[in-house]
């Protein structure tokens, strides 16, 4: 069975004998299991800043939930796994953000959602109820993969994770260069780019044999 | 006030407010005597044509320092300062206890120690940067050496004034060139100095980041009312044209978070009670007090010895490239990186003497408008064969060479050289307007040409001109035929031609800090504020997308145009250039003026050692050719 993905700009790769679709919206879709994976959403991050009296404009959480909706609809996913850091900080779970999350969940009420707990998700049990999801400790075993937040190798399988918000710098002619978020697949660990639109990224050094896919606008491009 | 300011009237208003009737300007009639000497290499032929360190002059500089009891040696960058300190020690190791270095990244205590030691006449010489330009007055300093051009008349006077700092005493500044063309700058600077053509310092026009910080400061300290405050702010020179709209936007920014519609309930910085604006929250007060000030520094890491003794700070990005055990030269010592933790780089003294020297951000100063003009005048004279000063006579052979291979531009003409090489088609343009103007001009020309021809360009710039290298041959006539220097549509074209949004993004960093959008944390507690750590680049992107009308963004864009690209200076330059005669010369080999630009373009591509070698090799090849024309050919025939 070869289902067609309706999202343009994606790339299909084979990893551990499984077909994975890398989506330009910074997500992975695992067709076989109808499972969508995203890492580091950091819901309510801007609100966290405002609660600390730093005037960041609103709109990022709305946008991220919208993108997530589109992904769910367009892939036809039945499962959604957050690879950690779904919520930035409990101060960011303001009334407005909570009602946004509730409304979103209602819209996708048949979706099965799991959060692999990340460092930011500690001390925020309320989110399990809001999202009506299960929170599990890493690793979540999904052979041949081990779904985690932190990028450490795991004996139970090839690790898919987040945490580092990876990006690479591409050098053009002259002294021009461009920093782009990326997927980075190493020998035993594959890291997803951060999903949240109010998240930064950190440049990584590429190693031999590593496959790097950058997010160039609305297209995924393999560069290494 | 100061003798080194071109616009004292404006400065008076800036200091005393625009409504002040009592302000008076007092000028003393004491003429400050200033001796301006150039330390010249023996011959210009063997002196580098490009470069900015000037280390070939180290022996001559050491000999000059020897002659005085106390000297200050000014460098233009912190890296140059470190390198020169090492350089002087290597030729005069016995100075180890009598020489010190001083720059802004060194620990405050060690800077203070050096300053006191100069006052107590314990030091023979201090190698320093602009960190000793102002505020520190040392009676014992006998002479000042300036390594490389000071790039401006006022700065040169300021530095000269560090020596002989008593009424009636003679101030002596010895200028040391780092490359051959700088000698022309020295000659030009001397003349401009005689004619008292001193640069103005223009106050920033209504910076809203500073206003927003100021309003919070006042709200922390007891509060204010809108009407009174607006009147008071407008009495300050920079804000004399502040509109009601702008003021209210800032007021809204500090009270509601800056969005025109709909406040954020979670945001409470400044609160208003019956027209009275105050800050209530203790944590807001405390945090604001920590962030008051407008001097922002790049993300820097403290360098400390294992014992805890502080050495100073370097940029995080520099440390990030080092691995444990790597050595680097800092604060005059060779240090070995032991580990980094909590934004601190722990080091120990290295046994070896060699290490990389950190480079700090902070661009090089452009040649000032006044000095640029003086340089053009000097060259104008040279183009008529007039070499008046000692400096000009020394560079005469170099300029003669320029004349033989190409031309020396006079004040009414614009020289354009072109050449083909393995790298592509080179176009060298020499407006002599300083590097910032050239940066803008080069990008603008490249943009305008690329609309006429399918070409891609790489650009390099210096204070004298710029180079465009393209993949296809660009006919020089295009420059005049298509009026490429026309200042019409300048602002629009320049924004399109340069990565202006990237520049605004970088500019926004400072604005965001001053306006309190970035909180660098409490001292010594780097971890507690993690939840609100964000890069200013990301902030810029989020504001651009979700709050594009934010006036702080507009400020960033305006500052890029006005300060970074010096738009008004660029516009004047273009007016001048569109009226000048265009002289096009096809080069057989890079001319003395073209060489430094070619070096500039290699700098990003190869390691510095190879550049030095490449330069030496090319220069060798260059100097051979004109002196013995045709000789090699005849020897082949025989």
PDB file of C-alpha atoms in Angstrom, chain B residues 360-591:
ATOM      1  CA  UNK B 360      35.879  40.610  18.885  1.00  0.00           C
ATOM      2  CA  UNK B 361      32.887  41.822  16.975  1.00  0.00           C
ATOM      3  CA  UNK B 362      32.515  45.515  16.506  1.00  0.00           C
ATOM      4  CA  UNK B 363      33.273  46.673  13.045  1.00  0.00           C
ATOM      5  CA  UNK B 364      36.188  48.727  12.038  1.00  0.00           C
ATOM      6  CA  UNK B 365      35.536  52.450  12.037  1.00  0.00           C
ATOM      7  CA  UNK B 366      35.026  53.921   8.587  1.00  0.00           C
ATOM      8  CA  UNK B 367      37.200  56.717   7.298  1.00  0.00           C
ATOM      9  CA  UNK B 368      35.356  59.874   8.327  1.00  0.00           C
ATOM     10  CA  UNK B 369      33.817  62.180   5.799  1.00  0.00           C
ATOM     11  CA  UNK B 370      36.276  64.973   6.629  1.00  0.00           C
ATOM     12  CA  UNK B 371      39.304  62.730   6.392  1.00  0.00           C
ATOM     13  CA  UNK B 372      38.024  61.136   3.167  1.00  0.00           C
ATOM     14  CA  UNK B 373      37.779  64.558   1.599  1.00  0.00           C
ATOM     15  CA  UNK B 374      41.272  65.416   2.756  1.00  0.00           C
ATOM     16  CA  UNK B 375      42.582  62.168   1.239  1.00  0.00           C
ATOM     17  CA  UNK B 376      40.928  62.998  -2.088  1.00  0.00           C
ATOM     18  CA  UNK B 377      42.561  66.425  -2.015  1.00  0.00           C
ATOM     19  CA  UNK B 378      45.951  64.905  -1.310  1.00  0.00           C
ATOM     20  CA  UNK B 379      45.552  62.520  -4.226  1.00  0.00           C
ATOM     21  CA  UNK B 380      44.392  65.386  -6.413  1.00  0.00           C
ATOM     22  CA  UNK B 381      47.678  67.118  -5.742  1.00  0.00           C
ATOM     23  CA  UNK B 382      49.592  63.923  -6.416  1.00  0.00           C
ATOM     24  CA  UNK B 383      47.834  63.497  -9.748  1.00  0.00           C
ATOM     25  CA  UNK B 384      49.366  66.855 -10.687  1.00  0.00           C
ATOM     26  CA  UNK B 385      52.778  65.706  -9.531  1.00  0.00           C
ATOM     27  CA  UNK B 386      52.707  67.699  -6.299  1.00  0.00           C
ATOM     28  CA  UNK B 387      54.108  65.845  -3.317  1.00  0.00           C
ATOM     29  CA  UNK B 388      54.398  68.359  -0.508  1.00  0.00           C
ATOM     30  CA  UNK B 389      54.827  66.571   2.794  1.00  0.00           C
ATOM     31  CA  UNK B 390      57.378  64.086   4.002  1.00  0.00           C
ATOM     32  CA  UNK B 391      54.667  61.411   4.016  1.00  0.00           C
ATOM     33  CA  UNK B 392      53.623  62.098   0.445  1.00  0.00           C
ATOM     34  CA  UNK B 393      57.218  62.096  -0.733  1.00  0.00           C
ATOM     35  CA  UNK B 394      57.666  58.685   0.827  1.00  0.00           C
ATOM     36  CA  UNK B 395      54.641  57.201  -0.936  1.00  0.00           C
ATOM     37  CA  UNK B 396      55.494  58.943  -4.174  1.00  0.00           C
ATOM     38  CA  UNK B 397      57.035  55.808  -5.763  1.00  0.00           C
ATOM     39  CA  UNK B 398      53.873  53.871  -4.996  1.00  0.00           C
ATOM     40  CA  UNK B 399      51.622  56.556  -6.430  1.00  0.00           C
ATOM     41  CA  UNK B 400      53.865  56.880  -9.478  1.00  0.00           C
ATOM     42  CA  UNK B 401      53.410  53.164  -9.965  1.00  0.00           C
ATOM     43  CA  UNK B 402      49.674  53.611  -9.680  1.00  0.00           C
ATOM     44  CA  UNK B 403      49.917  56.337 -12.290  1.00  0.00           C
ATOM     45  CA  UNK B 404      51.947  54.161 -14.651  1.00  0.00           C
ATOM     46  CA  UNK B 405      49.700  51.146 -14.434  1.00  0.00           C
ATOM     47  CA  UNK B 406      46.488  53.059 -14.104  1.00  0.00           C
ATOM     48  CA  UNK B 407      45.726  56.596 -12.952  1.00  0.00           C
ATOM     49  CA  UNK B 408      45.645  58.665  -9.795  1.00  0.00           C
ATOM     50  CA  UNK B 409      42.149  60.093  -9.546  1.00  0.00           C
ATOM     51  CA  UNK B 410      41.864  63.826  -8.890  1.00  0.00           C
ATOM     52  CA  UNK B 411      38.988  65.374  -6.958  1.00  0.00           C
ATOM     53  CA  UNK B 412      36.802  65.804 -10.016  1.00  0.00           C
ATOM     54  CA  UNK B 413      37.086  62.282 -11.335  1.00  0.00           C
ATOM     55  CA  UNK B 414      36.076  58.815 -10.401  1.00  0.00           C
ATOM     56  CA  UNK B 415      38.573  56.110 -11.238  1.00  0.00           C
ATOM     57  CA  UNK B 416      37.249  52.740 -12.340  1.00  0.00           C
ATOM     58  CA  UNK B 417      39.675  49.941 -13.090  1.00  0.00           C
ATOM     59  CA  UNK B 418      38.746  46.659 -14.699  1.00  0.00           C
ATOM     60  CA  UNK B 419      40.571  43.432 -15.179  1.00  0.00           C
ATOM     61  CA  UNK B 420      40.031  39.791 -15.969  1.00  0.00           C
ATOM     62  CA  UNK B 421      41.461  36.958 -13.919  1.00  0.00           C
ATOM     63  CA  UNK B 422      40.782  33.322 -13.168  1.00  0.00           C
ATOM     64  CA  UNK B 423      38.282  34.476 -10.566  1.00  0.00           C
ATOM     65  CA  UNK B 424      36.197  36.386 -13.099  1.00  0.00           C
ATOM     66  CA  UNK B 425      35.752  39.971 -14.220  1.00  0.00           C
ATOM     67  CA  UNK B 426      36.912  42.533 -11.696  1.00  0.00           C
ATOM     68  CA  UNK B 427      35.640  46.059 -11.457  1.00  0.00           C
ATOM     69  CA  UNK B 428      37.442  48.350  -9.015  1.00  0.00           C
ATOM     70  CA  UNK B 429      35.732  51.629  -8.149  1.00  0.00           C
ATOM     71  CA  UNK B 430      37.385  54.284  -5.954  1.00  0.00           C
ATOM     72  CA  UNK B 431      35.026  56.882  -4.502  1.00  0.00           C
ATOM     73  CA  UNK B 432      37.197  57.417  -1.344  1.00  0.00           C
ATOM     74  CA  UNK B 433      34.171  57.731   0.918  1.00  0.00           C
ATOM     75  CA  UNK B 434      34.837  55.300   3.749  1.00  0.00           C
ATOM     76  CA  UNK B 435      33.898  51.656   4.069  1.00  0.00           C
ATOM     77  CA  UNK B 436      30.271  52.056   5.102  1.00  0.00           C
ATOM     78  CA  UNK B 437      29.378  54.175   2.107  1.00  0.00           C
ATOM     79  CA  UNK B 438      31.259  51.764  -0.128  1.00  0.00           C
ATOM     80  CA  UNK B 439      29.372  48.836   1.294  1.00  0.00           C
ATOM     81  CA  UNK B 440      26.082  50.460   0.385  1.00  0.00           C
ATOM     82  CA  UNK B 441      27.300  51.761  -2.940  1.00  0.00           C
ATOM     83  CA  UNK B 442      28.745  48.419  -4.009  1.00  0.00           C
ATOM     84  CA  UNK B 443      25.550  46.567  -3.192  1.00  0.00           C
ATOM     85  CA  UNK B 444      23.513  49.224  -4.955  1.00  0.00           C
ATOM     86  CA  UNK B 445      25.603  49.092  -8.131  1.00  0.00           C
ATOM     87  CA  UNK B 446      25.559  45.308  -8.138  1.00  0.00           C
ATOM     88  CA  UNK B 447      21.793  45.386  -7.753  1.00  0.00           C
ATOM     89  CA  UNK B 448      21.279  47.953 -10.491  1.00  0.00           C
ATOM     90  CA  UNK B 449      23.617  46.141 -12.876  1.00  0.00           C
ATOM     91  CA  UNK B 450      22.017  42.798 -12.228  1.00  0.00           C
ATOM     92  CA  UNK B 451      18.730  44.278 -13.407  1.00  0.00           C
ATOM     93  CA  UNK B 452      20.387  45.089 -16.744  1.00  0.00           C
ATOM     94  CA  UNK B 453      22.460  41.934 -17.154  1.00  0.00           C
ATOM     95  CA  UNK B 454      22.182  38.408 -15.838  1.00  0.00           C
ATOM     96  CA  UNK B 455      25.262  38.653 -13.632  1.00  0.00           C
ATOM     97  CA  UNK B 456      26.101  37.619 -10.094  1.00  0.00           C
ATOM     98  CA  UNK B 457      28.620  39.554  -8.060  1.00  0.00           C
ATOM     99  CA  UNK B 458      30.855  39.130  -5.121  1.00  0.00           C
ATOM    100  CA  UNK B 459      31.828  42.297  -3.320  1.00  0.00           C
ATOM    101  CA  UNK B 460      34.751  43.465  -1.268  1.00  0.00           C
ATOM    102  CA  UNK B 461      35.259  46.888   0.236  1.00  0.00           C
ATOM    103  CA  UNK B 462      37.750  49.082   2.023  1.00  0.00           C
ATOM    104  CA  UNK B 463      37.955  52.753   2.928  1.00  0.00           C
ATOM    105  CA  UNK B 464      39.103  53.821  -0.529  1.00  0.00           C
ATOM    106  CA  UNK B 465      36.835  51.891  -2.800  1.00  0.00           C
ATOM    107  CA  UNK B 466      35.182  48.619  -3.624  1.00  0.00           C
ATOM    108  CA  UNK B 467      35.544  45.685  -5.939  1.00  0.00           C
ATOM    109  CA  UNK B 468      32.830  43.847  -7.788  1.00  0.00           C
ATOM    110  CA  UNK B 469      33.749  40.467  -9.247  1.00  0.00           C
ATOM    111  CA  UNK B 470      31.265  39.053 -11.688  1.00  0.00           C
ATOM    112  CA  UNK B 471      30.914  35.970 -13.806  1.00  0.00           C
ATOM    113  CA  UNK B 472      30.364  37.958 -16.993  1.00  0.00           C
ATOM    114  CA  UNK B 473      32.090  40.949 -18.507  1.00  0.00           C
ATOM    115  CA  UNK B 474      30.427  44.194 -17.454  1.00  0.00           C
ATOM    116  CA  UNK B 475      31.148  47.021 -19.873  1.00  0.00           C
ATOM    117  CA  UNK B 476      32.418  49.980 -17.859  1.00  0.00           C
ATOM    118  CA  UNK B 477      30.355  52.390 -19.969  1.00  0.00           C
ATOM    119  CA  UNK B 478      27.288  50.958 -18.282  1.00  0.00           C
ATOM    120  CA  UNK B 479      28.107  52.946 -15.164  1.00  0.00           C
ATOM    121  CA  UNK B 480      27.573  56.289 -16.853  1.00  0.00           C
ATOM    122  CA  UNK B 481      25.197  55.320 -19.665  1.00  0.00           C
ATOM    123  CA  UNK B 482      22.645  53.898 -17.294  1.00  0.00           C
ATOM    124  CA  UNK B 483      23.175  56.552 -14.627  1.00  0.00           C
ATOM    125  CA  UNK B 484      23.946  53.908 -12.068  1.00  0.00           C
ATOM    126  CA  UNK B 485      25.155  56.503  -9.562  1.00  0.00           C
ATOM    127  CA  UNK B 486      21.906  58.416  -9.723  1.00  0.00           C
ATOM    128  CA  UNK B 487      20.714  59.029  -6.154  1.00  0.00           C
ATOM    129  CA  UNK B 488      17.065  58.763  -7.181  1.00  0.00           C
ATOM    130  CA  UNK B 489      15.270  55.828  -5.549  1.00  0.00           C
ATOM    131  CA  UNK B 490      18.268  55.371  -3.322  1.00  0.00           C
ATOM    132  CA  UNK B 491      16.433  54.278  -0.189  1.00  0.00           C
ATOM    133  CA  UNK B 492      14.228  51.854  -2.088  1.00  0.00           C
ATOM    134  CA  UNK B 493      17.034  50.331  -4.124  1.00  0.00           C
ATOM    135  CA  UNK B 494      19.373  50.041  -1.184  1.00  0.00           C
ATOM    136  CA  UNK B 495      16.832  48.148   0.865  1.00  0.00           C
ATOM    137  CA  UNK B 496      16.330  45.758  -2.005  1.00  0.00           C
ATOM    138  CA  UNK B 497      19.975  45.390  -2.833  1.00  0.00           C
ATOM    139  CA  UNK B 498      21.340  44.599   0.565  1.00  0.00           C
ATOM    140  CA  UNK B 499      20.227  42.043   2.961  1.00  0.00           C
ATOM    141  CA  UNK B 500      18.656  44.938   4.789  1.00  0.00           C
ATOM    142  CA  UNK B 501      16.380  42.761   6.843  1.00  0.00           C
ATOM    143  CA  UNK B 502      19.369  40.767   8.049  1.00  0.00           C
ATOM    144  CA  UNK B 503      21.053  44.022   9.017  1.00  0.00           C
ATOM    145  CA  UNK B 504      17.950  45.261  10.791  1.00  0.00           C
ATOM    146  CA  UNK B 505      17.812  41.924  12.535  1.00  0.00           C
ATOM    147  CA  UNK B 506      21.290  42.462  13.934  1.00  0.00           C
ATOM    148  CA  UNK B 507      20.489  46.041  14.833  1.00  0.00           C
ATOM    149  CA  UNK B 508      17.380  44.933  16.666  1.00  0.00           C
ATOM    150  CA  UNK B 509      19.548  43.061  19.136  1.00  0.00           C
ATOM    151  CA  UNK B 510      20.672  46.242  20.811  1.00  0.00           C
ATOM    152  CA  UNK B 511      17.240  47.842  20.636  1.00  0.00           C
ATOM    153  CA  UNK B 512      15.605  44.793  22.185  1.00  0.00           C
ATOM    154  CA  UNK B 513      17.989  44.897  25.115  1.00  0.00           C
ATOM    155  CA  UNK B 514      17.594  48.588  25.777  1.00  0.00           C
ATOM    156  CA  UNK B 515      13.810  48.327  25.521  1.00  0.00           C
ATOM    157  CA  UNK B 516      13.800  45.463  27.997  1.00  0.00           C
ATOM    158  CA  UNK B 517      12.754  42.702  25.605  1.00  0.00           C
ATOM    159  CA  UNK B 518      15.852  40.698  26.335  1.00  0.00           C
ATOM    160  CA  UNK B 519      16.764  40.111  29.914  1.00  0.00           C
ATOM    161  CA  UNK B 520      20.315  38.948  30.366  1.00  0.00           C
ATOM    162  CA  UNK B 521      19.685  37.531  33.788  1.00  0.00           C
ATOM    163  CA  UNK B 522      20.858  38.353  37.243  1.00  0.00           C
ATOM    164  CA  UNK B 523      24.593  38.497  37.731  1.00  0.00           C
ATOM    165  CA  UNK B 524      26.019  35.179  38.795  1.00  0.00           C
ATOM    166  CA  UNK B 525      22.739  33.380  38.271  1.00  0.00           C
ATOM    167  CA  UNK B 526      22.863  32.415  34.660  1.00  0.00           C
ATOM    168  CA  UNK B 527      20.293  29.658  34.995  1.00  0.00           C
ATOM    169  CA  UNK B 528      17.360  31.155  36.803  1.00  0.00           C
ATOM    170  CA  UNK B 529      16.030  33.112  33.870  1.00  0.00           C
ATOM    171  CA  UNK B 530      16.259  30.331  31.267  1.00  0.00           C
ATOM    172  CA  UNK B 531      12.519  30.319  30.705  1.00  0.00           C
ATOM    173  CA  UNK B 532      12.711  33.799  29.230  1.00  0.00           C
ATOM    174  CA  UNK B 533      15.936  33.459  27.296  1.00  0.00           C
ATOM    175  CA  UNK B 534      15.543  34.104  23.634  1.00  0.00           C
ATOM    176  CA  UNK B 535      17.818  35.226  20.846  1.00  0.00           C
ATOM    177  CA  UNK B 536      17.140  38.684  19.541  1.00  0.00           C
ATOM    178  CA  UNK B 537      17.113  37.251  16.015  1.00  0.00           C
ATOM    179  CA  UNK B 538      14.130  35.104  16.883  1.00  0.00           C
ATOM    180  CA  UNK B 539      12.459  38.087  18.549  1.00  0.00           C
ATOM    181  CA  UNK B 540      12.929  40.071  15.384  1.00  0.00           C
ATOM    182  CA  UNK B 541      11.298  37.332  13.306  1.00  0.00           C
ATOM    183  CA  UNK B 542       8.360  36.999  15.660  1.00  0.00           C
ATOM    184  CA  UNK B 543       7.773  40.753  15.772  1.00  0.00           C
ATOM    185  CA  UNK B 544       8.070  41.023  12.007  1.00  0.00           C
ATOM    186  CA  UNK B 545       5.422  38.382  11.557  1.00  0.00           C
ATOM    187  CA  UNK B 546       2.993  39.061  14.401  1.00  0.00           C
ATOM    188  CA  UNK B 547       3.448  42.771  15.099  1.00  0.00           C
ATOM    189  CA  UNK B 548       4.922  44.338  11.961  1.00  0.00           C
ATOM    190  CA  UNK B 549       3.867  47.851  12.959  1.00  0.00           C
ATOM    191  CA  UNK B 550       5.933  47.745  16.130  1.00  0.00           C
ATOM    192  CA  UNK B 551       7.865  51.010  16.204  1.00  0.00           C
ATOM    193  CA  UNK B 552      10.952  49.337  17.627  1.00  0.00           C
ATOM    194  CA  UNK B 553      11.191  47.371  14.380  1.00  0.00           C
ATOM    195  CA  UNK B 554      10.923  50.599  12.445  1.00  0.00           C
ATOM    196  CA  UNK B 555      13.646  52.057  14.600  1.00  0.00           C
ATOM    197  CA  UNK B 556      15.911  49.131  13.680  1.00  0.00           C
ATOM    198  CA  UNK B 557      15.267  49.703   9.989  1.00  0.00           C
ATOM    199  CA  UNK B 558      15.813  53.430  10.262  1.00  0.00           C
ATOM    200  CA  UNK B 559      19.036  52.971  12.167  1.00  0.00           C
ATOM    201  CA  UNK B 560      20.328  50.572   9.558  1.00  0.00           C
ATOM    202  CA  UNK B 561      19.759  53.192   6.895  1.00  0.00           C
ATOM    203  CA  UNK B 562      20.999  56.187   8.819  1.00  0.00           C
ATOM    204  CA  UNK B 563      23.862  54.801  10.819  1.00  0.00           C
ATOM    205  CA  UNK B 564      24.925  51.556   9.332  1.00  0.00           C
ATOM    206  CA  UNK B 565      24.659  52.621   5.733  1.00  0.00           C
ATOM    207  CA  UNK B 566      25.133  56.317   6.397  1.00  0.00           C
ATOM    208  CA  UNK B 567      22.339  57.064   3.966  1.00  0.00           C
ATOM    209  CA  UNK B 568      22.762  60.822   3.886  1.00  0.00           C
ATOM    210  CA  UNK B 569      26.484  60.509   3.353  1.00  0.00           C
ATOM    211  CA  UNK B 570      25.832  57.889   0.686  1.00  0.00           C
ATOM    212  CA  UNK B 571      23.378  60.217  -1.027  1.00  0.00           C
ATOM    213  CA  UNK B 572      25.886  63.071  -1.034  1.00  0.00           C
ATOM    214  CA  UNK B 573      28.549  60.755  -2.366  1.00  0.00           C
ATOM    215  CA  UNK B 574      26.290  59.665  -5.200  1.00  0.00           C
ATOM    216  CA  UNK B 575      25.498  63.251  -6.086  1.00  0.00           C
ATOM    217  CA  UNK B 576      29.197  63.961  -6.238  1.00  0.00           C
ATOM    218  CA  UNK B 577      29.982  60.818  -8.213  1.00  0.00           C
ATOM    219  CA  UNK B 578      27.248  61.294 -10.787  1.00  0.00           C
ATOM    220  CA  UNK B 579      28.827  64.653 -11.633  1.00  0.00           C
ATOM    221  CA  UNK B 580      32.433  63.483 -11.749  1.00  0.00           C
ATOM    222  CA  UNK B 581      34.321  62.325 -14.829  1.00  0.00           C
ATOM    223  CA  UNK B 582      34.529  58.637 -15.073  1.00  0.00           C
ATOM    224  CA  UNK B 583      38.022  57.426 -15.930  1.00  0.00           C
ATOM    225  CA  UNK B 584      38.083  53.791 -16.983  1.00  0.00           C
ATOM    226  CA  UNK B 585      41.381  51.938 -17.110  1.00  0.00           C
ATOM    227  CA  UNK B 586      41.898  48.363 -18.145  1.00  0.00           C
ATOM    228  CA  UNK B 587      44.516  46.797 -15.897  1.00  0.00           C
ATOM    229  CA  UNK B 588      47.123  44.319 -17.031  1.00  0.00           C
ATOM    230  CA  UNK B 589      47.766  43.411 -13.415  1.00  0.00           C
ATOM    231  CA  UNK B 590      46.270  44.613 -10.118  1.00  0.00           C
ATOM    232  CA  UNK B 591      47.262  48.210  -9.409  1.00  0.00           C
TER     233      UNK B 591
END
